[in-house]
């Protein structure tokens, strides 16, 4: 995170997973996303911090709203909440976390976002306090809600490539829609824009972002070495594996498809030279092209 800040990036986001890329990697050590971000809030000064993305199945919404608000305060108002339904069934089983069917996970995500935003928008001491009675979650007269630093609350990011439920939920709650690893980012954004228009929301009110896995190298061998740790053919197929010029071109292409933010997915967090290289050889070109 410090290397990211020093290299000139705008933000440092981390995943919210308890398994690594390879679930059979016995050397992987799980860490909690939001505990880590709380520490990084004190260890950094400028970059924004967030999750891409938190699994809604991991934490009850009232608790998550409080956790994120706490980290927001610790960071001086630099936190963003990326959240999704959760998808990694084997990971849930390994840690004793419930993993409902797909439709229920989407239903729970919508309710969870209603609870989180409801708590964040409720002033302390409100009479009556915030209440919510859904199928999956119930909040009863909370008059001492979490007190986040950002107003009205930390930005919320919702995303994915699903054609219906994901954009519909994002249109209701998200400050940013993330197209993830969509093969057709322009079409994915168009689906979100239609979902906004269907509820009378201006799509321009929300940011549009995408994810680009990156293995950048000053030589071909260096780039290929960094690409080897990605651990998934699907990810490698979507990745920019090559020199800084290639990464710059891919970012520009995503911007042309409508992305105003691009998240570079870096897999080896110990390879700080990788961060420095991208900061020195990619970011200046991206900044010049807007």
mmCIF file of N, CA, C and O in Angstrom, residues 7 10 14 19 21 40 44 107 117 120 139 158 196 208 215 247 249 258 264 282 284:
data_model
loop_
_atom_site.group_PDB
_atom_site.id
_atom_site.type_symbol
_atom_site.label_atom_id
_atom_site.label_comp_id
_atom_site.label_asym_id
_atom_site.label_seq_id
_atom_site.Cartn_x
_atom_site.Cartn_y
_atom_site.Cartn_z
ATOM 1 N N UNK A 7 4.193 5.454 -5.621
ATOM 2 C CA UNK A 7 4.267 5.369 -7.083
ATOM 3 C C UNK A 7 3.291 6.300 -7.781
ATOM 4 O O UNK A 7 3.361 6.469 -8.994
ATOM 5 N N UNK A 10 -3.884 6.290 -7.326
ATOM 6 C CA UNK A 10 -4.963 6.968 -6.605
ATOM 7 C C UNK A 10 -5.484 6.156 -5.422
ATOM 8 O O UNK A 10 -6.038 6.727 -4.481
ATOM 9 N N UNK A 14 -8.007 -4.108 -1.915
ATOM 10 C CA UNK A 14 -7.645 -5.507 -1.778
ATOM 11 C C UNK A 14 -8.891 -6.382 -1.880
ATOM 12 O O UNK A 14 -10.022 -5.886 -1.769
ATOM 13 N N UNK A 19 -9.353 -17.688 0.757
ATOM 14 C CA UNK A 19 -8.519 -18.578 -0.048
ATOM 15 C C UNK A 19 -7.730 -17.725 -1.032
ATOM 16 O O UNK A 19 -8.167 -16.642 -1.420
ATOM 17 N N UNK A 21 -5.510 -17.595 -4.877
ATOM 18 C CA UNK A 21 -5.857 -17.926 -6.261
ATOM 19 C C UNK A 21 -5.985 -19.432 -6.432
ATOM 20 O O UNK A 21 -6.881 -19.926 -7.112
ATOM 21 N N UNK A 40 -3.953 -0.346 7.362
ATOM 22 C CA UNK A 40 -3.417 0.464 6.264
ATOM 23 C C UNK A 40 -3.931 1.898 6.324
ATOM 24 O O UNK A 40 -3.267 2.812 5.816
ATOM 25 N N UNK A 44 -0.993 4.777 5.770
ATOM 26 C CA UNK A 44 -0.966 5.562 4.532
ATOM 27 C C UNK A 44 -1.554 6.944 4.813
ATOM 28 O O UNK A 44 -2.212 7.154 5.828
ATOM 29 N N UNK A 107 -30.867 -11.569 -3.353
ATOM 30 C CA UNK A 107 -31.876 -10.975 -2.475
ATOM 31 C C UNK A 107 -31.228 -10.425 -1.208
ATOM 32 O O UNK A 107 -31.550 -9.316 -0.752
ATOM 33 N N UNK A 117 -26.882 1.447 3.840
ATOM 34 C CA UNK A 117 -27.121 2.848 3.482
ATOM 35 C C UNK A 117 -28.135 3.491 4.427
ATOM 36 O O UNK A 117 -28.022 4.677 4.752
ATOM 37 N N UNK A 120 -26.217 4.381 7.575
ATOM 38 C CA UNK A 120 -25.287 5.490 7.327
ATOM 39 C C UNK A 120 -26.004 6.822 7.147
ATOM 40 O O UNK A 120 -25.451 7.879 7.455
ATOM 41 N N UNK A 139 -33.655 -4.837 11.471
ATOM 42 C CA UNK A 139 -33.030 -3.820 12.314
ATOM 43 C C UNK A 139 -34.149 -3.137 13.087
ATOM 44 O O UNK A 139 -35.162 -2.725 12.507
ATOM 45 N N UNK A 158 -20.604 -1.603 -6.719
ATOM 46 C CA UNK A 158 -21.255 -2.882 -6.982
ATOM 47 C C UNK A 158 -20.954 -3.238 -8.425
ATOM 48 O O UNK A 158 -20.983 -2.371 -9.303
ATOM 49 N N UNK A 196 -30.291 1.954 -14.723
ATOM 50 C CA UNK A 196 -30.471 3.264 -14.094
ATOM 51 C C UNK A 196 -31.670 3.990 -14.691
ATOM 52 O O UNK A 196 -32.522 4.530 -13.969
ATOM 53 N N UNK A 208 -18.033 4.409 -13.725
ATOM 54 C CA UNK A 208 -17.978 3.164 -14.484
ATOM 55 C C UNK A 208 -16.527 2.676 -14.449
ATOM 56 O O UNK A 208 -15.619 3.394 -14.896
ATOM 57 N N UNK A 215 0.622 -8.062 -15.610
ATOM 58 C CA UNK A 215 1.973 -8.577 -15.377
ATOM 59 C C UNK A 215 2.882 -7.794 -16.304
ATOM 60 O O UNK A 215 3.040 -8.132 -17.475
ATOM 61 N N UNK A 247 0.308 -2.224 -21.339
ATOM 62 C CA UNK A 247 -0.595 -1.889 -20.233
ATOM 63 C C UNK A 247 -1.272 -0.548 -20.514
ATOM 64 O O UNK A 247 -2.493 -0.399 -20.333
ATOM 65 N N UNK A 249 -1.865 0.832 -23.397
ATOM 66 C CA UNK A 249 -2.833 0.654 -24.482
ATOM 67 C C UNK A 249 -4.118 0.005 -23.982
ATOM 68 O O UNK A 249 -5.225 0.397 -24.383
ATOM 69 N N UNK A 258 -15.651 3.266 -21.967
ATOM 70 C CA UNK A 258 -16.493 3.946 -20.990
ATOM 71 C C UNK A 258 -16.017 3.901 -19.559
ATOM 72 O O UNK A 258 -16.686 4.434 -18.665
ATOM 73 N N UNK A 264 -5.950 -2.077 -11.555
ATOM 74 C CA UNK A 264 -4.920 -3.001 -12.006
ATOM 75 C C UNK A 264 -4.774 -4.106 -10.970
ATOM 76 O O UNK A 264 -4.413 -3.845 -9.826
ATOM 77 N N UNK A 282 3.800 3.716 -16.777
ATOM 78 C CA UNK A 282 2.416 3.673 -17.265
ATOM 79 C C UNK A 282 1.629 4.897 -16.813
ATOM 80 O O UNK A 282 0.980 5.566 -17.627
ATOM 81 N N UNK A 284 2.298 8.032 -16.006
ATOM 82 C CA UNK A 284 2.461 9.334 -16.691
ATOM 83 C C UNK A 284 1.729 9.391 -18.028
ATOM 84 O O UNK A 284 1.161 10.430 -18.385
#
